[in-house]
Coordinates of C-alpha atoms and ligand atoms in Angstrom, one line a residue:
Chain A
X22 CA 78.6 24.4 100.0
X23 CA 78.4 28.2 99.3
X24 CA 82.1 28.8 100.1
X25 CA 83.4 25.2 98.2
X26 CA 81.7 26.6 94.9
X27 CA 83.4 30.2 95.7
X28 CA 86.4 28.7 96.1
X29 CA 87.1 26.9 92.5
X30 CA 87.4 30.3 91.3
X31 CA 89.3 33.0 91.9
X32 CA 87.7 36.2 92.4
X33 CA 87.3 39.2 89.7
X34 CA 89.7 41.3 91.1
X35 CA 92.1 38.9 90.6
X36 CA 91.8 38.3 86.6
X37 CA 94.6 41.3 86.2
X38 CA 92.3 43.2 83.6
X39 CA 92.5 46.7 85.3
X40 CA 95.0 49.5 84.3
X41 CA 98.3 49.2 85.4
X42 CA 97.4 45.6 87.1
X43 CA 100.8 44.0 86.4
X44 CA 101.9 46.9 89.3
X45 CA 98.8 47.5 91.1
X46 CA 96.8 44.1 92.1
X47 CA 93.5 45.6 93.5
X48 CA 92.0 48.6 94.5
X49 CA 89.3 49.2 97.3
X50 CA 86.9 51.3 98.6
X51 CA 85.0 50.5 102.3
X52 CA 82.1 52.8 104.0
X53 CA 81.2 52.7 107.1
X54 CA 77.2 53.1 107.8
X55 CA 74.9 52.6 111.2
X56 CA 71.9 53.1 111.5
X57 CA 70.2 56.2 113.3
X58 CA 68.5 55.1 116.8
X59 CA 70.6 51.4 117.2
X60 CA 73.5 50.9 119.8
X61 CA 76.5 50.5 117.5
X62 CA 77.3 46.3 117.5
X63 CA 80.4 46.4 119.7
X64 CA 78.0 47.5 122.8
X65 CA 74.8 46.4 121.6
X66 CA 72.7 43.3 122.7
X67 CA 71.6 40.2 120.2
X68 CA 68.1 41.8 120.0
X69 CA 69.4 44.9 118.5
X70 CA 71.7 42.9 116.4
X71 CA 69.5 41.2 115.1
X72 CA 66.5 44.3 114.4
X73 CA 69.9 45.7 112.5
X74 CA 70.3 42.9 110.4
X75 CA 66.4 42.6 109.8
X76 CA 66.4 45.6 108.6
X77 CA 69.9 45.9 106.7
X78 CA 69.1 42.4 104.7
X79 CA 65.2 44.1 103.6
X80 CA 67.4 46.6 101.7
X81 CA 70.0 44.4 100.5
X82 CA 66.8 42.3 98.7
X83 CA 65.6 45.9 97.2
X84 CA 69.1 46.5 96.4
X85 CA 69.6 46.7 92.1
X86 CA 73.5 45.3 92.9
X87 CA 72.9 43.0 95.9
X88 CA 69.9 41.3 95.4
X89 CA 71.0 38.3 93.6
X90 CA 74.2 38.1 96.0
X91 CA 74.9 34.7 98.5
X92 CA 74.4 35.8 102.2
X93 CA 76.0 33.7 104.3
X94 CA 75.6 33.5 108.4
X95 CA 79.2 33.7 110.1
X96 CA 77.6 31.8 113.4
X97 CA 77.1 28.8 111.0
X98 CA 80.8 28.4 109.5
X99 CA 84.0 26.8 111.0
X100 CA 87.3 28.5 111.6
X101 CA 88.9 27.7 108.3
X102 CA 85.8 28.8 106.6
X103 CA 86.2 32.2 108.1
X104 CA 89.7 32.4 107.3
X105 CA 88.8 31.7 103.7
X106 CA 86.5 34.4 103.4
X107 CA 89.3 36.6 105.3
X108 CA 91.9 35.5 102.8
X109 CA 89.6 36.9 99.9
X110 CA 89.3 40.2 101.1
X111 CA 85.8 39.5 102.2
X112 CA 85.4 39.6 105.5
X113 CA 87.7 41.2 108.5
X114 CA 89.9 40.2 111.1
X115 CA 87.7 41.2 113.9
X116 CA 84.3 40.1 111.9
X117 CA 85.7 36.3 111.4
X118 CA 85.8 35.5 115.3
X119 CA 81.6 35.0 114.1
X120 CA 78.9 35.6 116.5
X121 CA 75.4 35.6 116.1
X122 CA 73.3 38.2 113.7
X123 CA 76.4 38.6 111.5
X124 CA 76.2 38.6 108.0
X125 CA 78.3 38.3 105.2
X126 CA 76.6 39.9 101.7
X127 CA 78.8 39.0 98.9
X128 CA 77.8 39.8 95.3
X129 CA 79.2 36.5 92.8
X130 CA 82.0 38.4 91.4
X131 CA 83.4 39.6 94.9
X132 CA 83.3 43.0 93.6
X133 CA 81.0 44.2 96.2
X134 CA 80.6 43.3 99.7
X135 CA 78.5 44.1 103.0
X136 CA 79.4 42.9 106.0
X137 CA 76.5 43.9 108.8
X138 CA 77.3 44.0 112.3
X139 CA 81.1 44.0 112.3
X140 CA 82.3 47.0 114.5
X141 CA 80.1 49.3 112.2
X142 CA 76.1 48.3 111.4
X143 CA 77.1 48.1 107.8
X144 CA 80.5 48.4 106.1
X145 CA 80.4 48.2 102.4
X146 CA 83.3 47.9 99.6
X147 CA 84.3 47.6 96.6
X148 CA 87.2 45.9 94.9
X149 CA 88.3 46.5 91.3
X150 CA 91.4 44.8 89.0
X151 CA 94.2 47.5 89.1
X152 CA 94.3 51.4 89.7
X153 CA 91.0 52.6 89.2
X154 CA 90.1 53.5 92.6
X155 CA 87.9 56.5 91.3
X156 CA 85.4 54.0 89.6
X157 CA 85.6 52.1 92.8
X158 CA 84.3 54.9 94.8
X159 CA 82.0 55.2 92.1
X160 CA 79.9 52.5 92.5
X161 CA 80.2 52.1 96.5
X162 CA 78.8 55.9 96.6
X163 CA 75.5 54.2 94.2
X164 CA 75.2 51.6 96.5
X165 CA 75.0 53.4 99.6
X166 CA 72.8 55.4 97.6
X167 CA 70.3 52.8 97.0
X168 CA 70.7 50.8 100.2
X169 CA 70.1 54.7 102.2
X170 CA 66.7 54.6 100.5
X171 CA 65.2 51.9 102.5
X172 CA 67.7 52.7 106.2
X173 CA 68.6 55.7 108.2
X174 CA 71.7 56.5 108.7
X175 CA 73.2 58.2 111.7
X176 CA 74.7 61.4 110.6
X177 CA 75.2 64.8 111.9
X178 CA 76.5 67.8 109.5
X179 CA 79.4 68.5 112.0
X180 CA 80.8 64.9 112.4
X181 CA 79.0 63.5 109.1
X182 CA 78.4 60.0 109.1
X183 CA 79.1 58.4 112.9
X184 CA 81.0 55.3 113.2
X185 CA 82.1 52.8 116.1
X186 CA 85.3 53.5 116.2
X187 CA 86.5 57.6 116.2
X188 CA 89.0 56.6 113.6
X189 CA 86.0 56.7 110.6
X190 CA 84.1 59.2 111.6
X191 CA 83.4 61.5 108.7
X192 CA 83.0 59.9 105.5
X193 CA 83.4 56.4 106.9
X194 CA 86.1 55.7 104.4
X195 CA 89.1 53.8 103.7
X196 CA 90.5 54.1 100.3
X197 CA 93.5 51.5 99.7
X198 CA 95.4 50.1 96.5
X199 CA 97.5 47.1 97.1
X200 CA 100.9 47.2 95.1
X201 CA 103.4 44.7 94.1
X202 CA 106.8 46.3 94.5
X203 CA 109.5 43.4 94.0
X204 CA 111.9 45.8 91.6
X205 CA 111.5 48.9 94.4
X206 CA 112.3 46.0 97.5
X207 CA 115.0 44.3 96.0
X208 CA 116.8 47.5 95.7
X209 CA 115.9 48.3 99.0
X210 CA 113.9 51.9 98.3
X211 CA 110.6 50.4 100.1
X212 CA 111.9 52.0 103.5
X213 CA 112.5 55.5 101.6
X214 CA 109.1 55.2 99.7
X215 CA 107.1 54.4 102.8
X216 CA 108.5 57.0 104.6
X217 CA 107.6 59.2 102.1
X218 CA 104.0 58.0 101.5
X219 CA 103.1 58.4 105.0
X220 CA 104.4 61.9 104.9
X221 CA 101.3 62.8 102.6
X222 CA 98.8 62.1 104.9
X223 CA 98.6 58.4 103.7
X224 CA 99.8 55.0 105.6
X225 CA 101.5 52.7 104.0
X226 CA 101.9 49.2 105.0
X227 CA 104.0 46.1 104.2
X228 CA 104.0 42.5 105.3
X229 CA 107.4 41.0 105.2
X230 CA 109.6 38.3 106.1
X231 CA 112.2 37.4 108.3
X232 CA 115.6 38.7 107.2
X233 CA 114.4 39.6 104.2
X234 CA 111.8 42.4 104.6
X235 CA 110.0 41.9 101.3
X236 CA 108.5 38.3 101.7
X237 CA 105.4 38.3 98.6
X238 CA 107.1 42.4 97.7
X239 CA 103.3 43.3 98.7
X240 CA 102.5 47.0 100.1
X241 CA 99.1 49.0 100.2
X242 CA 98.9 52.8 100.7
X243 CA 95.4 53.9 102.1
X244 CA 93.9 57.1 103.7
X245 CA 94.5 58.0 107.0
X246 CA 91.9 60.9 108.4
X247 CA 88.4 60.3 107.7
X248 CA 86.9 63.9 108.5
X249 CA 87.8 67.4 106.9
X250 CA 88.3 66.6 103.2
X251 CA 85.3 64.9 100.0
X252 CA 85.7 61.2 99.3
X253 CA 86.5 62.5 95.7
X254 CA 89.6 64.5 96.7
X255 CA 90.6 61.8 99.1
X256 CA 90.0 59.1 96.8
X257 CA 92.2 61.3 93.8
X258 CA 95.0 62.1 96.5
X259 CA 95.4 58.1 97.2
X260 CA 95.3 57.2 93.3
X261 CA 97.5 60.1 92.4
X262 CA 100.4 58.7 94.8
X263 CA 99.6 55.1 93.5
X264 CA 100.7 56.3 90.2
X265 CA 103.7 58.1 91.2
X266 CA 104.7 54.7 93.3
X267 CA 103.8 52.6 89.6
X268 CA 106.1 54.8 88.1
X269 CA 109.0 54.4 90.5
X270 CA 108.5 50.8 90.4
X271 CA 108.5 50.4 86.2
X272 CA 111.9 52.4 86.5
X273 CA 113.7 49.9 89.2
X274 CA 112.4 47.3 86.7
X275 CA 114.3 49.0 83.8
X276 CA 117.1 49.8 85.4
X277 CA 117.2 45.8 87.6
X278 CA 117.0 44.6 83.8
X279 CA 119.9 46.7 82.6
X280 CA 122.5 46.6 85.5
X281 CA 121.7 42.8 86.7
X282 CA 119.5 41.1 83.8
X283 CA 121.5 38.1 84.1
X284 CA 121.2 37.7 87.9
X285 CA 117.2 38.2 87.8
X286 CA 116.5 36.2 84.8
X287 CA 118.4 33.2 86.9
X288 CA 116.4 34.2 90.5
X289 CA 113.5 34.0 88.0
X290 CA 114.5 30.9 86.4
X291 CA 115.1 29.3 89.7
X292 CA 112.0 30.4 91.1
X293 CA 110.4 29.0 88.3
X294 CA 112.2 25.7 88.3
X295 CA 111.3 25.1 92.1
X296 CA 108.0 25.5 91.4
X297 CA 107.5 23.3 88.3
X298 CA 109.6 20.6 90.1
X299 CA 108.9 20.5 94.0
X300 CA 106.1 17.9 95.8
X301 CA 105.9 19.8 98.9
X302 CA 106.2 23.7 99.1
X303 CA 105.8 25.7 102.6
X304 CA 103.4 28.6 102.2
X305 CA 106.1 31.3 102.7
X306 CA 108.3 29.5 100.3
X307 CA 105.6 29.1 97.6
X308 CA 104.3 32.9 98.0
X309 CA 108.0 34.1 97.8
X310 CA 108.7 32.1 94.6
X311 CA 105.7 33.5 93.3
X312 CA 106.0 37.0 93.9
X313 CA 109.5 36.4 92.2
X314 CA 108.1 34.8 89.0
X315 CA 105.1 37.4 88.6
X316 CA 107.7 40.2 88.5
X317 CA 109.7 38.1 85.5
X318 CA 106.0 37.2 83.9
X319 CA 105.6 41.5 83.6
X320 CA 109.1 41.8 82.5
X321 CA 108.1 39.3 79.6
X322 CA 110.8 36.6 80.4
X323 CA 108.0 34.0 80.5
X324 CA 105.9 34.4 77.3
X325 CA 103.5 31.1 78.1
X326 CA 102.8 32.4 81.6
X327 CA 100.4 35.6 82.4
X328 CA 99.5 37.7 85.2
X329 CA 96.9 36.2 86.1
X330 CA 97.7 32.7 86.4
X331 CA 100.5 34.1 88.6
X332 CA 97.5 35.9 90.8
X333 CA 95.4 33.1 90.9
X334 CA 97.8 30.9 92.2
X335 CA 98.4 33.3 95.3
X336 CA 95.0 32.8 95.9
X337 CA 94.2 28.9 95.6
X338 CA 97.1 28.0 97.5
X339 CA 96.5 29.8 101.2
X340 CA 96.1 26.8 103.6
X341 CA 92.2 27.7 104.2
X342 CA 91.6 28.2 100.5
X343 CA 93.6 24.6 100.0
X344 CA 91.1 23.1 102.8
X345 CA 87.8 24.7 101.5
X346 CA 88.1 23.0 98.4
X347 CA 89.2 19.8 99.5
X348 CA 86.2 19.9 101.6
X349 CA 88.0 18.8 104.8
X350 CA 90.8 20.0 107.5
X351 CA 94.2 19.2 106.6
X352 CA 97.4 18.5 108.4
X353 CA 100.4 21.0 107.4
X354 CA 102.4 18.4 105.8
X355 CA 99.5 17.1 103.5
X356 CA 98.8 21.0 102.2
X357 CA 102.2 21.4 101.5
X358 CA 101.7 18.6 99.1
X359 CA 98.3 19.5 97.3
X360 CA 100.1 22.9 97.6
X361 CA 102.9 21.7 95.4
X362 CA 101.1 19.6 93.0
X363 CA 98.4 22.6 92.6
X364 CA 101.0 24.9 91.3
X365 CA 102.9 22.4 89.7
X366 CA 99.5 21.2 87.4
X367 CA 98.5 25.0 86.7
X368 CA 102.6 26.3 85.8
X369 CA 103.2 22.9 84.1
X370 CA 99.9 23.0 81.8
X371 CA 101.2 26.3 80.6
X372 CA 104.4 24.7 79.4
Chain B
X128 CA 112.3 37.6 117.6
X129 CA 109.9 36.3 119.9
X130 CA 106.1 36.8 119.4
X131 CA 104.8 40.3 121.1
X132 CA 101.7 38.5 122.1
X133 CA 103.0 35.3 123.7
X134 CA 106.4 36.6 124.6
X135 CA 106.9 32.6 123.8
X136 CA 106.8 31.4 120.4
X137 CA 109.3 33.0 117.4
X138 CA 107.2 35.3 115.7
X139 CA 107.0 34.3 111.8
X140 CA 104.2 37.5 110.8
X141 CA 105.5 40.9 110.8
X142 CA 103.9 43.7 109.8
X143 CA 104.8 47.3 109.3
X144 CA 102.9 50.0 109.2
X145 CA 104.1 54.0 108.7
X146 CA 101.9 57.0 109.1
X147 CA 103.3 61.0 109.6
X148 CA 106.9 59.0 109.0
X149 CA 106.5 57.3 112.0
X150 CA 106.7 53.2 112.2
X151 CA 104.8 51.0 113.9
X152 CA 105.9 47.3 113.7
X153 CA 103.8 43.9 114.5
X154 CA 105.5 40.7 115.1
X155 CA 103.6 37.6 115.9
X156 CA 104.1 34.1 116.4
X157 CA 101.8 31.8 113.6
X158 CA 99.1 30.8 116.7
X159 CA 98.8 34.3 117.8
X160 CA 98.5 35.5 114.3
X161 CA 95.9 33.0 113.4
X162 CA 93.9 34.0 116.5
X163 CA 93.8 37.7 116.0
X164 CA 92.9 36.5 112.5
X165 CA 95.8 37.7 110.5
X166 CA 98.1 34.7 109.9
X167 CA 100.6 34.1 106.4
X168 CA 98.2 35.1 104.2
X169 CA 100.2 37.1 100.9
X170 CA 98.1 39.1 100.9
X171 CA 97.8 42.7 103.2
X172 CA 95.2 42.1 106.1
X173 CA 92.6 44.4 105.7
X174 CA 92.4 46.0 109.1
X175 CA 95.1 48.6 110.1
X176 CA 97.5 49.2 113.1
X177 CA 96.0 52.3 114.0
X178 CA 93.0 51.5 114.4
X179 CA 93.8 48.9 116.6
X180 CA 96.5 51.0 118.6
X181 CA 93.5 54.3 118.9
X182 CA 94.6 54.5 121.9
X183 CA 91.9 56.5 123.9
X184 CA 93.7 56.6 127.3
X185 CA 96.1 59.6 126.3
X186 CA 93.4 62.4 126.9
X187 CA 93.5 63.0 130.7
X188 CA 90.5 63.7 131.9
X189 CA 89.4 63.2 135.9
X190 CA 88.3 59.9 136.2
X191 CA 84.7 60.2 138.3
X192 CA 84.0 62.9 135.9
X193 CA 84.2 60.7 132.7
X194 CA 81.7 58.1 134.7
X195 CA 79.2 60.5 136.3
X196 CA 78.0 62.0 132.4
X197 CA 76.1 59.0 130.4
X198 CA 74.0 59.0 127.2
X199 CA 70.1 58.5 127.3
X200 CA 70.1 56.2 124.5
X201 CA 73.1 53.4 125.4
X202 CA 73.8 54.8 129.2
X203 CA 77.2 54.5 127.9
X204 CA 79.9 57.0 129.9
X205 CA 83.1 58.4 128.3
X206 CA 84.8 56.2 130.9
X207 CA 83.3 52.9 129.0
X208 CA 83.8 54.4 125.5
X209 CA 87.4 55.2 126.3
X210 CA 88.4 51.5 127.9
X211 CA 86.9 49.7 124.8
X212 CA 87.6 52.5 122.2
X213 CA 84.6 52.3 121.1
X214 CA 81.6 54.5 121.0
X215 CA 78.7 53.6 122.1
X216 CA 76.2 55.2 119.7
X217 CA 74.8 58.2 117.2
X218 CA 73.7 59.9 120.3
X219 CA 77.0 59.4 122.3
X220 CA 78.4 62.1 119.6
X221 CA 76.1 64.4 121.2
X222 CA 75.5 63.6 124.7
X223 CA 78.8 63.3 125.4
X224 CA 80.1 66.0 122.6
X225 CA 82.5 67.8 125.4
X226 CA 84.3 64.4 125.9
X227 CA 84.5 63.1 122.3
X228 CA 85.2 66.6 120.3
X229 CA 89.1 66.7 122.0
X230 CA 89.6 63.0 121.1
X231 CA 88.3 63.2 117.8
X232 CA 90.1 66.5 117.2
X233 CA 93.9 64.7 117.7
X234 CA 92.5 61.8 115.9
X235 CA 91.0 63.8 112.5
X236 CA 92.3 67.1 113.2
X237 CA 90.4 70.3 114.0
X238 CA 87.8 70.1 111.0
X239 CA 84.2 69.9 109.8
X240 CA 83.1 67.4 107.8
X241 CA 82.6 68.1 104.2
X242 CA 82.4 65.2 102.2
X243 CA 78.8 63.5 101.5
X244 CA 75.4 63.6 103.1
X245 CA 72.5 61.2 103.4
X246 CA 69.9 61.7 100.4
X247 CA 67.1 61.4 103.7
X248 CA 68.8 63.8 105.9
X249 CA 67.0 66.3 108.3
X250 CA 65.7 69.3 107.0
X251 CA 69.1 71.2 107.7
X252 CA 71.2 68.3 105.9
X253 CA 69.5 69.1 103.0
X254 CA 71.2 71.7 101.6
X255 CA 74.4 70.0 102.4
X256 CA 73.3 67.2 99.8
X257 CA 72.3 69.2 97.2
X258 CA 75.4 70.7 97.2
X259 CA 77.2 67.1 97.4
X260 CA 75.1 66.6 94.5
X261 CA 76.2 69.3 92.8
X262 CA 79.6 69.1 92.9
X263 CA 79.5 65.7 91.7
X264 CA 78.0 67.0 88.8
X265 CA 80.4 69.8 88.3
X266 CA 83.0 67.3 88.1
X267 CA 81.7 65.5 85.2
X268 CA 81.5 69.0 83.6
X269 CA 84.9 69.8 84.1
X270 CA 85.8 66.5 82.9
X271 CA 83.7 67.0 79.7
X272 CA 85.9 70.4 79.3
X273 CA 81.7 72.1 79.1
X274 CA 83.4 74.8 80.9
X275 CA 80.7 77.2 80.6
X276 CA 77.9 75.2 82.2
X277 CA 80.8 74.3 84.7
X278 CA 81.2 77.7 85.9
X279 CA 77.6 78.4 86.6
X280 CA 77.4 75.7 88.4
X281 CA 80.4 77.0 90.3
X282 CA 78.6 79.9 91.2
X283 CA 75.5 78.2 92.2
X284 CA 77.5 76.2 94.8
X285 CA 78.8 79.1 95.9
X286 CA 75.4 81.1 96.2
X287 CA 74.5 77.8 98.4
X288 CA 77.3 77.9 100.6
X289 CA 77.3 81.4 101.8
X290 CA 73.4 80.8 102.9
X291 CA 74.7 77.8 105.5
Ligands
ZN154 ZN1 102.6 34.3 120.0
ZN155 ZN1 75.2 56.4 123.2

């Protein structure tokens, strides 16, 4: 019931209201917390799992930002439900295979989030609209603050704050923006830029397509160490390089527009057309038409269409988000119709 | 290409990932995707390669060794942590300190952490956070230009830092 009224809208980090969001879609900030004298989860038995969350959901309730969040019990939701919640940025890979004493602690906005007893006791993020991956930090470091008042935390000066897995020891932080870079793929620099990136102590990642390589144009850059430097210089050094990518990516845009405005304003207009006028539409097809049509929706070819529509419409039309609403499992051919006529309603209205 | 889980099915997910200019690739088949969780979402899955590929088995250390030393809180022996990649517990970071410093030195580098410290510490973290605190506040100066104010605080931190 929880997750059907979640998934008529579309979360806050979605609604493109952050600087530089036509570019940047989100930024986040994660910690990763246990507490002092428990067995971290991957080793630990369900009694200490569930002492953990005893304790970790008597601060959430004493938490000023958490207390009037949903908790939800991953033992208690199906496969697509999980994948739902993985789709929204909610939960992770490794926390939606479920198991018992696992909770999901999701403020109404899906701003903030706690999951307890994934591979850390607690990890804790925020997600904000755009580049502003400073005020992110912001408000996770409060948090912690408040939920450290009522849970100790293992710690030790050397190592600082001890995680699961040696790759978060230290701060316990990943700081990521996720980037939409269709001008920077379609001229093929994403290889260079990566490289690049990752040179500066960062990783950068992208999820493509066959042939193609730029399937959706999506990329995120994130830290890589965890130990030696302050969340703030980490958390400046990621945003910095965000920037530089942005303003990389508004040139290939000018110059695309200049050298080949004819040929993209028909690749948008196509894209467009296909998805105003198709009754079934393939999940890679429809994200790939999308990403194509958000890039002419910032270049202003489309004046009745925004941002956000475009970033909603990623969203609603993933097959578990499709299934979630419709309140039952469906079979592949039967999403790619709601698929379709979902995007065709929401781009048509707009007309 | 053929899934590089399955070795059956064409893979449809692939995933790249680049750190120190190096590239690591992922390709998976939609059933093995959906199983590890990832799948044809649009949007990046939130884990990353790395820490899925920290491999632990590169550090060669004798293997009765590694199982002889375990930690009084989770009995846990650097053998166990290093087949799982996982540590046990808090304590494992100092019971078994001689086998976890050398990994966690190729993973993070040979450093000290310096970033923030629990409000609640110990007596000796204490200081720690006041300085965290501090700084925090010093950048607010800074960004309010109150240079002044700014660089007494700068000295303060300073005073705090040479006691440690
Ligand atoms: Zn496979
Ligand atoms: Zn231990």
């Amino acid at each position: 019931m929880i997750l059907q009224e979640m998934a008529n809208s579309a979360s806050q980090w979605s609604r493109a209201d952050g600087p530089e969001a036509e570019i940047v879609f989100s930024c986040r900030v994660r910690l990763a917390r246990n507490l002092e004298g428990f067995t971290f989860p991957p080793w630990a038995h369900d009694s200490v799992l569930k002492d953990v969350s005893d304790k970790v959901l008597n601060a959430v309730k004493r938490s000023h930002y958490l207390k009037n969040s949903r908790l939800i019990k991953m033992s208690e939701l199906s496969s697509t439900e999980r994948r739902f919640l993985l789709e929204r940025h909610l939960i992770s890979p490794e926390f939606s295979s479920g198991g018992p004493h696992r909770f999901l602690i999701t403020e109404k906005r899906e701003m903030i989030s706690l999951m307890v007893n994934e591979e850390d006791h607690l990890r804790l993020q925020s997600i904000l609209s755009g580049l502003q991956l400073m005020d992110a930090w912001r408000l996770t470091d409060k948090i912690d603050d408040e939920l450290e008042q009522n849970l100790d935390y293992a710690f030790l000066p050397q190592w600082g704050y001890l995680t699961s897995c040696p790759t978060n020891t230290g701060t316990g932080m990943r700081a990521s923006c996720m980037l939409h870079l269709p001008a920077l793929a379609v001229t093929h620099k994403i290889d260079e830029l990566m490289k690049n990136i990752s040179k500066l102590g960062l990783v950068a990642r992208g999820l493509y397509g066959e042939g193609t390589k730029s399937q959706g144009d999506f990329f995120q850059i994130s830290n890589q160490v965890t130990l030696g430097s302050r969340e703030e210089e980490v958390v400046d050094h990621v945003e910095s390089v965000t920037r530089q990518v942005v303003g990389q990516e508004k040139k290939a845009r000018d110059i695309l527009l200049r050298r080949d405005g004819i040929q993209l304003r028909d690749q948008m207009g196509r894209a467009y057309g296909t998805l105003v006028s198709a009754y079934l539409l393939r999940s890679e097809e429809a994200i790939s038409l999308l990403s194509k049509l958000r890039l002419g929706v910032s270049l202003n070819l489309f004046p009745q269409l925004n941002v956000q529509v475009l970033n909603e419409l990623f969203f609603m039309i993933t097959p578990a988000q499709l299934q979630v609403k419709e309140g039952k499992e469906m079979a592949p051919l039967d999403r790619d119709e709601l698929r379709a006529k979902v995007i065709r309603q929401r781009l048509g209205k707009l007309k | 290409m053929i899934c590089q889980v399955c070795g059956e099915r064409e893979a449809t997910f692939h995933f790249q990932e680049m750190t120190n200019g190096q590239v690591k690739e992922l390709h998976l088949c939609e059933i093995c995707a959906q199983k590890k969780g990832l799948g044809q979402t649009f949007f990046m899955p939130s884990f990353s390669l790395s820490d899925l590929m920290a491999g632990l088995t590169e550090l060669e250390v004798p293997l009765s060794e590694e199982a002889s030393v375990t930690c009084s809180h989770c009995g846990l022996s650097y053998g166990d942590i290093k087949r799982k990649g996982k540590i046990g517990c808090g304590l494992c970071y100092q019971e078994l300190e001689e086998y976890l410093t050398p990994l966690l030195e190729r993973i993070q580098g040979k450093v000290r952490h310096s970033g923030k410290v629990p409000k609640k510490g110990k007596v000796e973290d204490q200081k720690e956070r006041r300085i965290y605190e501090l700084r925090k506040e010093l950048e607010i100066l800074v960004r309010k230009e109150e240079y002044e104010r700014a660089a007494k605080l700068r000295d303060e931190i300073r005073r705090l830092e040479r006691e440690k």
